[in-house]
mmCIF file of C-alpha atoms in Angstrom:
data_model
loop_
_atom_site.group_PDB
_atom_site.id
_atom_site.type_symbol
_atom_site.label_atom_id
_atom_site.label_comp_id
_atom_site.label_asym_id
_atom_site.label_seq_id
_atom_site.Cartn_x
_atom_site.Cartn_y
_atom_site.Cartn_z
ATOM 1 C CA UNK A 1 90.768 100.542 82.115
ATOM 2 C CA UNK A 2 89.778 96.633 82.654
ATOM 3 C CA UNK A 3 86.660 95.096 83.841
ATOM 4 C CA UNK A 4 87.451 93.444 87.210
ATOM 5 C CA UNK A 5 86.185 90.570 88.259
ATOM 6 C CA UNK A 6 83.978 90.510 91.607
ATOM 7 C CA UNK A 7 85.438 87.736 93.802
ATOM 8 C CA UNK A 8 81.531 87.079 95.196
ATOM 9 C CA UNK A 9 80.615 86.793 92.420
ATOM 10 C CA UNK A 10 82.676 84.484 90.429
ATOM 11 C CA UNK A 11 82.271 82.426 93.932
ATOM 12 C CA UNK A 12 78.316 82.255 93.291
ATOM 13 C CA UNK A 13 78.682 81.128 89.972
ATOM 14 C CA UNK A 14 80.966 78.375 90.514
ATOM 15 C CA UNK A 15 78.150 77.216 93.426
ATOM 16 C CA UNK A 16 75.836 77.448 90.413
ATOM 17 C CA UNK A 17 77.805 75.043 88.211
ATOM 18 C CA UNK A 18 78.737 73.037 91.079
ATOM 19 C CA UNK A 19 74.757 72.352 91.328
ATOM 20 C CA UNK A 20 74.169 72.131 87.908
ATOM 21 C CA UNK A 21 76.946 69.672 87.523
ATOM 22 C CA UNK A 22 75.489 67.182 90.459
ATOM 23 C CA UNK A 23 71.917 67.921 88.695
ATOM 24 C CA UNK A 24 73.488 66.135 85.290
ATOM 25 C CA UNK A 25 75.063 63.824 86.971
ATOM 26 C CA UNK A 26 72.071 62.613 88.916
ATOM 27 C CA UNK A 27 70.383 62.438 85.548
ATOM 28 C CA UNK A 28 72.972 60.439 84.370
ATOM 29 C CA UNK A 29 72.443 58.001 86.659
ATOM 30 C CA UNK A 30 68.859 57.838 86.600
ATOM 31 C CA UNK A 31 68.703 57.650 82.598
ATOM 32 C CA UNK A 32 71.874 54.854 82.815
ATOM 33 C CA UNK A 33 69.392 52.781 84.820
ATOM 34 C CA UNK A 34 66.227 53.353 83.010
ATOM 35 C CA UNK A 35 68.149 52.824 79.367
ATOM 36 C CA UNK A 36 70.574 49.754 80.928
ATOM 37 C CA UNK A 37 74.116 52.023 80.004
ATOM 38 C CA UNK A 38 76.805 50.398 82.491
ATOM 39 C CA UNK A 39 79.910 52.337 82.506
ATOM 40 C CA UNK A 40 82.894 50.997 80.455
ATOM 41 C CA UNK A 41 85.948 52.715 81.126
ATOM 42 C CA UNK A 42 88.900 52.402 79.539
ATOM 43 C CA UNK A 43 91.295 52.300 82.167
ATOM 44 C CA UNK A 44 89.558 48.972 83.477
ATOM 45 C CA UNK A 45 89.757 45.895 82.287
ATOM 46 C CA UNK A 46 86.196 44.745 82.579
ATOM 47 C CA UNK A 47 83.091 46.847 82.203
ATOM 48 C CA UNK A 48 80.205 47.275 84.247
ATOM 49 C CA UNK A 49 77.307 44.445 83.901
ATOM 50 C CA UNK A 50 73.885 45.679 82.959
ATOM 51 C CA UNK A 51 71.966 43.992 85.895
ATOM 52 C CA UNK A 52 74.011 45.953 88.573
ATOM 53 C CA UNK A 53 74.261 49.358 87.031
ATOM 54 C CA UNK A 54 72.370 51.172 90.219
ATOM 55 C CA UNK A 55 74.683 49.339 92.487
ATOM 56 C CA UNK A 56 77.748 50.256 90.554
ATOM 57 C CA UNK A 57 76.666 53.880 90.588
ATOM 58 C CA UNK A 58 75.915 53.393 94.442
ATOM 59 C CA UNK A 59 79.378 52.151 95.602
ATOM 60 C CA UNK A 60 81.244 51.027 92.432
ATOM 61 C CA UNK A 61 82.581 53.148 89.076
ATOM 62 C CA UNK A 62 79.633 54.950 88.396
ATOM 63 C CA UNK A 63 77.444 54.132 85.200
ATOM 64 C CA UNK A 64 77.587 55.046 81.740
ATOM 65 C CA UNK A 65 76.428 58.700 81.980
ATOM 66 C CA UNK A 66 77.275 59.731 85.748
ATOM 67 C CA UNK A 67 79.976 59.174 88.104
ATOM 68 C CA UNK A 68 79.463 57.342 91.335
ATOM 69 C CA UNK A 69 77.624 58.445 94.119
ATOM 70 C CA UNK A 70 80.657 58.837 96.704
ATOM 71 C CA UNK A 71 82.212 61.338 94.076
ATOM 72 C CA UNK A 72 79.023 63.115 93.295
ATOM 73 C CA UNK A 73 78.768 63.300 97.215
ATOM 74 C CA UNK A 74 82.095 64.855 97.683
ATOM 75 C CA UNK A 75 81.432 67.591 94.928
ATOM 76 C CA UNK A 76 78.170 68.511 96.144
ATOM 77 C CA UNK A 77 79.720 68.784 99.926
ATOM 78 C CA UNK A 78 83.113 71.348 98.158
ATOM 79 C CA UNK A 79 80.320 73.294 96.778
ATOM 80 C CA UNK A 80 78.758 74.280 99.891
ATOM 81 C CA UNK A 81 82.347 74.748 100.963
ATOM 82 C CA UNK A 82 82.563 76.838 98.433
ATOM 83 C CA UNK A 83 79.635 79.064 99.481
ATOM 84 C CA UNK A 84 80.970 79.943 102.805
ATOM 85 C CA UNK A 85 83.693 82.505 101.649
ATOM 86 C CA UNK A 86 87.063 83.763 102.734
ATOM 87 C CA UNK A 87 89.603 81.194 103.233
ATOM 88 C CA UNK A 88 87.147 77.910 102.631
ATOM 89 C CA UNK A 89 86.519 79.175 99.072
ATOM 90 C CA UNK A 90 90.124 79.248 98.108
ATOM 91 C CA UNK A 91 90.270 76.094 99.626
ATOM 92 C CA UNK A 92 87.113 74.189 98.075
ATOM 93 C CA UNK A 93 87.256 76.336 94.538
ATOM 94 C CA UNK A 94 90.887 74.526 94.078
ATOM 95 C CA UNK A 95 88.915 70.883 94.932
ATOM 96 C CA UNK A 96 86.362 71.928 92.971
ATOM 97 C CA UNK A 97 88.582 72.613 89.855
ATOM 98 C CA UNK A 98 90.257 69.162 90.434
ATOM 99 C CA UNK A 99 87.185 67.493 90.535
ATOM 100 C CA UNK A 100 86.074 69.015 87.113
ATOM 101 C CA UNK A 101 88.840 67.959 85.346
ATOM 102 C CA UNK A 102 88.320 64.271 86.929
ATOM 103 C CA UNK A 103 84.557 64.192 85.687
ATOM 104 C CA UNK A 104 86.323 65.202 82.185
ATOM 105 C CA UNK A 105 88.399 62.083 82.347
ATOM 106 C CA UNK A 106 86.416 60.098 83.655
ATOM 107 C CA UNK A 107 83.677 60.770 80.806
ATOM 108 C CA UNK A 108 86.304 61.257 78.105
ATOM 109 C CA UNK A 109 87.657 57.489 79.203
ATOM 110 C CA UNK A 110 84.070 55.886 79.366
ATOM 111 C CA UNK A 111 83.408 54.328 75.880
ATOM 112 C CA UNK A 112 79.916 55.363 76.696
ATOM 113 C CA UNK A 113 80.260 58.663 76.194
ATOM 114 C CA UNK A 114 82.714 58.476 72.921
ATOM 115 C CA UNK A 115 80.146 56.123 71.198
ATOM 116 C CA UNK A 116 77.060 58.717 71.605
ATOM 117 C CA UNK A 117 79.569 61.407 70.658
ATOM 118 C CA UNK A 118 80.190 59.817 67.344
ATOM 119 C CA UNK A 119 77.000 58.297 66.602
ATOM 120 C CA UNK A 120 74.587 60.392 64.303
ATOM 121 C CA UNK A 121 71.584 58.264 65.726
ATOM 122 C CA UNK A 122 72.702 58.590 69.476
ATOM 123 C CA UNK A 123 69.786 59.065 72.159
ATOM 124 C CA UNK A 124 69.034 62.542 72.567
ATOM 125 C CA UNK A 125 68.673 62.508 76.020
ATOM 126 C CA UNK A 126 71.665 60.647 76.271
ATOM 127 C CA UNK A 127 73.712 63.032 74.290
ATOM 128 C CA UNK A 128 72.373 66.166 76.067
ATOM 129 C CA UNK A 129 73.371 64.689 79.175
ATOM 130 C CA UNK A 130 77.110 63.822 78.203
ATOM 131 C CA UNK A 131 77.315 67.264 76.526
ATOM 132 C CA UNK A 132 76.193 69.006 80.111
ATOM 133 C CA UNK A 133 78.108 66.905 81.881
ATOM 134 C CA UNK A 134 81.053 67.965 79.666
ATOM 135 C CA UNK A 135 80.563 71.345 79.870
ATOM 136 C CA UNK A 136 79.474 71.877 83.321
ATOM 137 C CA UNK A 137 83.001 69.757 84.334
ATOM 138 C CA UNK A 138 85.214 72.023 81.958
ATOM 139 C CA UNK A 139 83.511 75.087 83.567
ATOM 140 C CA UNK A 140 84.031 74.114 86.958
ATOM 141 C CA UNK A 141 87.549 73.761 86.018
ATOM 142 C CA UNK A 142 87.750 77.622 84.527
ATOM 143 C CA UNK A 143 85.818 79.006 87.265
ATOM 144 C CA UNK A 144 87.306 77.204 89.751
ATOM 145 C CA UNK A 145 90.805 78.878 88.615
ATOM 146 C CA UNK A 146 88.929 82.104 88.420
ATOM 147 C CA UNK A 147 87.807 82.097 91.984
ATOM 148 C CA UNK A 148 90.960 80.722 93.228
ATOM 149 C CA UNK A 149 92.780 83.812 91.294
ATOM 150 C CA UNK A 150 90.094 86.583 92.727
ATOM 151 C CA UNK A 151 89.439 85.204 95.926
ATOM 152 C CA UNK A 152 91.489 87.777 98.441
ATOM 153 C CA UNK A 153 93.597 86.174 100.864
ATOM 154 C CA UNK A 154 91.325 88.034 103.674
ATOM 155 C CA UNK A 155 87.258 87.714 102.503
ATOM 156 C CA UNK A 156 85.640 91.237 103.371
ATOM 157 C CA UNK A 157 82.076 91.483 103.777
#
């Protein structure tokens, strides 16, 4: 017989990953401000400015190492919704999964991310944050999908 996934365990794993993703992005925002790393997104005509990194994170396009605060807050709220169980879990998991995909797209369209992944002498702290963010965003997509698949229609306690 094949092993089965317990929906409660999968849901708790998704909540844990959501919290870790939020923490990685908070660390990314902090390091971006400290190291003067503005965003440089390939789909925008102009990059962020060094003197406005904190402002860009608070109400702009984010930083070189973090999504904007509004997006971070949305994922934090969705992570709490996933923890509720039942129909809220499925709804929240779908949105967390989409947020993970958007986070991957954000990171991979940011010039700083690509530069740090290519560079052999890149700052290890920045590279670790980028690696953690990419890994956690990918896991949000995979575990989010698994959560949607394994959550029963009517939640049983």
